[in-house]
Amino acid sequence: MKKIFLVVAIAFMAVATANAQDASFGLRGGVNIASLNGDDAGDLDSKIGFHVGGFAQFALSDMVVLEPNVLFSLKGASAETEIFGTTVEESINLSYIDVPVLARIYVAEGFNVFVGPRLGLNLGGTYKAEADGESEEEDIEDLRTLTLGLNAGLGYELPSGLNITAGYDLGLSSIFEDVEGETADIKNGVIQVSVGYKFN
């Protein structure tokens, strides 16, 4: 719990120099199309997850807005293999508290592009295998507590405060800790489509 509070605090420290009179707050949620990438990730398919949380916006100018987010996000990957004629469906399920701190640049009325770093706090992960109606699930060990990423994408905001964003969360660090001096090259990669509402 203390780690969660630390991550949330980092997000709001990023806006310490912003003008509080220009602050807006809102909620956001949407779909994750998650995958795992890297030299050691193997041949994995994407899996569907979700993200949900809140955001704050601080106007730095007429065109630029600083936007920290705090989101609960489900990521991972899936695979389907044939073993001795039996189809085995596998899934890797990872839970995070993500804190993207974005710069939104409004390029036209309502339209914006955004980019910024993302800090992720891992809450745990499981591996699940299903075959012939039976399933087994186990915890994934040696997951890295904090990961870094880069978020970028496009957004559109209506005058009512309703907004839509589509972007990509590129993992920059492995999801695994170093083990015996070696780190598996496996990183998160997530396409995110969100709907949000800003309380003006």
CSV table of C-alpha atoms in Angstrom, one decimal:
chain,number,residue,atom,x,y,z
A,1,MET,CA,0.0,0.0,0.0
A,2,LYS,CA,2.9,2.4,0.8
A,3,LYS,CA,4.3,1.8,-2.7
A,4,ILE,CA,0.9,2.8,-4.3
A,5,PHE,CA,0.8,6.0,-2.3
A,6,LEU,CA,4.4,6.7,-3.4
A,7,VAL,CA,3.6,6.3,-7.1
A,8,VAL,CA,0.5,8.6,-6.7
A,9,ALA,CA,2.6,11.2,-5.0
A,10,ILE,CA,5.1,11.2,-7.8
A,11,ALA,CA,2.4,12.0,-10.3
A,12,PHE,CA,1.2,15.0,-8.4
A,13,MET,CA,4.7,16.3,-7.6
A,14,ALA,CA,5.1,16.6,-11.4
A,15,VAL,CA,2.6,19.4,-11.4
A,16,ALA,CA,3.9,21.4,-8.5
A,17,THR,CA,5.0,24.3,-10.7
A,18,ALA,CA,1.7,24.5,-12.6
A,19,ASN,CA,-1.0,27.1,-12.0
A,20,ALA,CA,-3.6,25.5,-9.8
A,21,GLN,CA,-6.3,28.0,-11.0
A,22,ASP,CA,-6.1,26.3,-14.4
A,23,ALA,CA,-6.6,22.8,-13.0
A,24,SER,CA,-9.2,20.4,-14.2
A,25,PHE,CA,-9.9,16.8,-13.1
A,26,GLY,CA,-11.6,13.8,-14.7
A,27,LEU,CA,-12.1,10.1,-15.1
A,28,ARG,CA,-10.9,7.8,-17.8
A,29,GLY,CA,-11.4,4.1,-18.8
A,30,GLY,CA,-11.0,1.9,-21.8
A,31,VAL,CA,-9.6,-1.2,-23.5
A,32,ASN,CA,-6.0,-2.5,-23.5
A,33,ILE,CA,-4.8,-4.7,-26.4
A,34,ALA,CA,-1.7,-6.0,-24.5
A,35,SER,CA,1.3,-7.9,-25.6
A,36,LEU,CA,4.8,-8.8,-24.5
A,37,ASN,CA,7.8,-7.8,-26.6
A,38,GLY,CA,11.5,-8.4,-26.6
A,39,ASP,CA,14.2,-10.9,-27.6
A,40,ASP,CA,13.1,-13.3,-24.9
A,41,ALA,CA,9.3,-12.9,-25.2
A,42,GLY,CA,8.8,-15.7,-27.7
A,43,ASP,CA,5.9,-16.1,-30.1
A,44,LEU,CA,3.0,-14.6,-28.0
A,45,ASP,CA,-0.3,-13.2,-29.0
A,46,SER,CA,-2.1,-10.2,-27.6
A,47,LYS,CA,-4.8,-10.3,-25.0
A,48,ILE,CA,-7.6,-8.0,-24.1
A,49,GLY,CA,-7.5,-6.1,-20.8
A,50,PHE,CA,-8.7,-2.8,-19.5
A,51,HIS,CA,-7.6,0.4,-17.7
A,52,VAL,CA,-9.5,2.7,-15.4
A,53,GLY,CA,-8.7,5.7,-13.3
A,54,GLY,CA,-8.4,9.4,-13.0
A,55,PHE,CA,-6.4,12.4,-14.4
A,56,ALA,CA,-5.7,16.0,-13.7
A,57,GLN,CA,-4.9,18.7,-16.3
A,58,PHE,CA,-2.9,21.8,-15.7
A,59,ALA,CA,-2.8,24.4,-18.5
A,60,LEU,CA,0.8,25.6,-19.2
A,61,SER,CA,-0.3,27.7,-22.1
A,62,ASP,CA,-3.2,28.0,-24.6
A,63,MET,CA,-1.9,25.0,-26.5
A,64,VAL,CA,0.0,22.8,-23.9
A,65,VAL,CA,-1.5,20.9,-21.0
A,66,LEU,CA,0.3,18.9,-18.4
A,67,GLU,CA,-1.7,15.7,-17.6
A,68,PRO,CA,-0.7,13.2,-14.8
A,69,ASN,CA,-2.9,10.1,-14.7
A,70,VAL,CA,-3.3,7.3,-12.1
A,71,LEU,CA,-4.7,4.1,-13.8
A,72,PHE,CA,-5.3,0.6,-12.8
A,73,SER,CA,-4.3,-1.4,-15.9
A,74,LEU,CA,-4.4,-5.1,-16.8
A,75,LYS,CA,-1.7,-6.2,-19.3
A,76,GLY,CA,0.0,-9.5,-20.4
A,77,ALA,CA,-0.2,-11.8,-23.4
A,78,SER,CA,-1.7,-15.1,-24.6
A,79,ALA,CA,-0.7,-18.1,-26.6
A,80,GLU,CA,-2.3,-21.2,-28.1
A,81,THR,CA,-0.3,-24.4,-28.6
A,82,GLU,CA,-0.9,-28.0,-29.7
A,83,ILE,CA,0.6,-30.6,-27.4
A,84,PHE,CA,0.0,-34.2,-28.5
A,85,GLY,CA,-3.2,-33.2,-30.3
A,86,THR,CA,-4.5,-31.2,-27.4
A,87,THR,CA,-5.0,-27.5,-27.6
A,88,VAL,CA,-3.5,-25.6,-24.7
A,89,GLU,CA,-4.6,-22.0,-24.2
A,90,GLU,CA,-2.1,-20.0,-22.1
A,91,SER,CA,-2.4,-16.5,-20.7
A,92,ILE,CA,-0.1,-14.2,-18.8
A,93,ASN,CA,-2.0,-11.7,-16.6
A,94,LEU,CA,-0.3,-8.7,-15.2
A,95,SER,CA,-1.8,-6.0,-12.9
A,96,TYR,CA,-0.3,-2.5,-12.6
A,97,ILE,CA,-0.9,0.9,-11.2
A,98,ASP,CA,0.3,3.1,-14.0
A,99,VAL,CA,1.2,6.8,-13.7
A,100,PRO,CA,1.7,8.4,-17.1
A,101,VAL,CA,2.6,12.1,-17.0
A,102,LEU,CA,1.6,13.4,-20.4
A,103,ALA,CA,2.1,16.6,-22.3
A,104,ARG,CA,-1.0,17.3,-24.5
A,105,ILE,CA,-0.5,19.7,-27.4
A,106,TYR,CA,-3.7,21.0,-28.9
A,107,VAL,CA,-3.1,21.3,-32.6
A,108,ALA,CA,-6.6,22.2,-33.7
A,109,GLU,CA,-10.0,22.7,-32.1
A,110,GLY,CA,-10.5,19.7,-29.8
A,111,PHE,CA,-7.7,17.7,-31.4
A,112,ASN,CA,-4.5,17.0,-29.5
A,113,VAL,CA,-1.3,14.8,-29.6
A,114,PHE,CA,0.3,13.6,-26.4
A,115,VAL,CA,3.6,12.1,-25.2
A,116,GLY,CA,5.1,11.4,-21.9
A,117,PRO,CA,6.9,9.0,-19.5
A,118,ARG,CA,5.0,6.3,-17.7
A,119,LEU,CA,5.9,4.7,-14.3
A,120,GLY,CA,4.3,1.4,-13.6
A,121,LEU,CA,3.9,-0.3,-10.2
A,122,ASN,CA,3.4,-4.1,-10.5
A,123,LEU,CA,0.7,-5.5,-8.3
A,124,GLY,CA,1.3,-9.1,-9.3
A,125,GLY,CA,1.0,-11.6,-12.1
A,126,THR,CA,-0.3,-15.0,-12.9
A,127,TYR,CA,0.2,-17.7,-15.6
A,128,LYS,CA,-2.8,-19.7,-16.5
A,129,ALA,CA,-3.1,-22.8,-18.8
A,130,GLU,CA,-6.4,-24.4,-19.9
A,131,ALA,CA,-6.9,-27.7,-21.8
A,132,ASP,CA,-9.8,-30.1,-22.1
A,133,GLY,CA,-11.9,-28.1,-19.7
A,134,GLU,CA,-9.3,-28.1,-17.0
A,135,SER,CA,-7.1,-25.2,-15.9
A,136,GLU,CA,-4.0,-24.5,-13.8
A,137,GLU,CA,-2.9,-21.1,-12.5
A,138,GLU,CA,0.2,-20.1,-10.7
A,139,ASP,CA,1.9,-16.8,-9.6
A,140,ILE,CA,4.7,-15.4,-11.7
A,141,GLU,CA,7.9,-14.9,-9.7
A,142,ASP,CA,10.7,-12.3,-10.0
A,143,LEU,CA,8.5,-9.6,-11.5
A,144,ARG,CA,10.0,-6.1,-11.3
A,145,THR,CA,8.2,-3.8,-8.9
A,146,LEU,CA,8.6,-0.6,-11.0
A,147,THR,CA,8.8,-0.4,-14.8
A,148,LEU,CA,9.2,2.5,-17.1
A,149,GLY,CA,7.5,3.2,-20.4
A,150,LEU,CA,6.7,5.9,-22.9
A,151,ASN,CA,3.1,6.8,-23.9
A,152,ALA,CA,2.1,8.6,-27.1
A,153,GLY,CA,-1.0,9.0,-29.1
A,154,LEU,CA,-3.9,11.2,-30.3
A,155,GLY,CA,-6.9,12.6,-28.6
A,156,TYR,CA,-10.1,14.5,-29.2
A,157,GLU,CA,-12.1,16.5,-26.7
A,158,LEU,CA,-15.7,17.8,-27.0
A,159,PRO,CA,-16.8,21.1,-25.4
A,160,SER,CA,-18.8,19.0,-23.0
A,161,GLY,CA,-15.7,17.5,-21.5
A,162,LEU,CA,-16.2,14.1,-23.1
A,163,ASN,CA,-12.9,13.0,-24.6
A,164,ILE,CA,-11.5,10.0,-26.6
A,165,THR,CA,-7.9,9.0,-26.8
A,166,ALA,CA,-6.0,6.3,-28.6
A,167,GLY,CA,-2.3,5.6,-27.9
A,168,TYR,CA,0.5,3.2,-27.4
A,169,ASP,CA,2.3,2.3,-24.1
A,170,LEU,CA,5.8,1.3,-25.1
A,171,GLY,CA,7.6,-0.6,-22.3
A,172,LEU,CA,11.2,0.6,-21.8
A,173,SER,CA,12.3,-1.8,-19.1
A,174,SER,CA,11.9,-5.5,-18.6
A,175,ILE,CA,9.0,-6.8,-16.5
A,176,PHE,CA,11.4,-9.1,-14.7
A,177,GLU,CA,14.1,-8.5,-12.1
A,178,ASP,CA,17.7,-9.4,-12.6
A,179,VAL,CA,18.3,-13.1,-11.8
A,180,GLU,CA,21.9,-14.2,-11.3
A,181,GLY,CA,23.1,-11.1,-13.1
A,182,GLU,CA,20.9,-11.6,-16.1
A,183,THR,CA,17.7,-9.9,-17.1
A,184,ALA,CA,15.1,-11.4,-19.5
A,185,ASP,CA,14.3,-9.0,-22.4
A,186,ILE,CA,10.5,-9.0,-22.0
A,187,LYS,CA,8.7,-5.7,-22.0
A,188,ASN,CA,5.0,-4.6,-22.0
A,189,GLY,CA,3.5,-3.2,-25.1
A,190,VAL,CA,-0.1,-2.0,-25.0
A,191,ILE,CA,-2.5,-0.3,-27.4
A,192,GLN,CA,-5.0,1.7,-25.4
A,193,VAL,CA,-8.3,3.2,-26.4
A,194,SER,CA,-10.0,5.3,-23.8
A,195,VAL,CA,-13.1,7.3,-23.1
A,196,GLY,CA,-13.0,10.0,-20.5
A,197,TYR,CA,-14.8,12.9,-19.0
A,198,LYS,CA,-13.3,16.1,-17.7
A,199,PHE,CA,-15.2,18.1,-15.0
A,200,ASN,CA,-14.7,21.7,-16.0
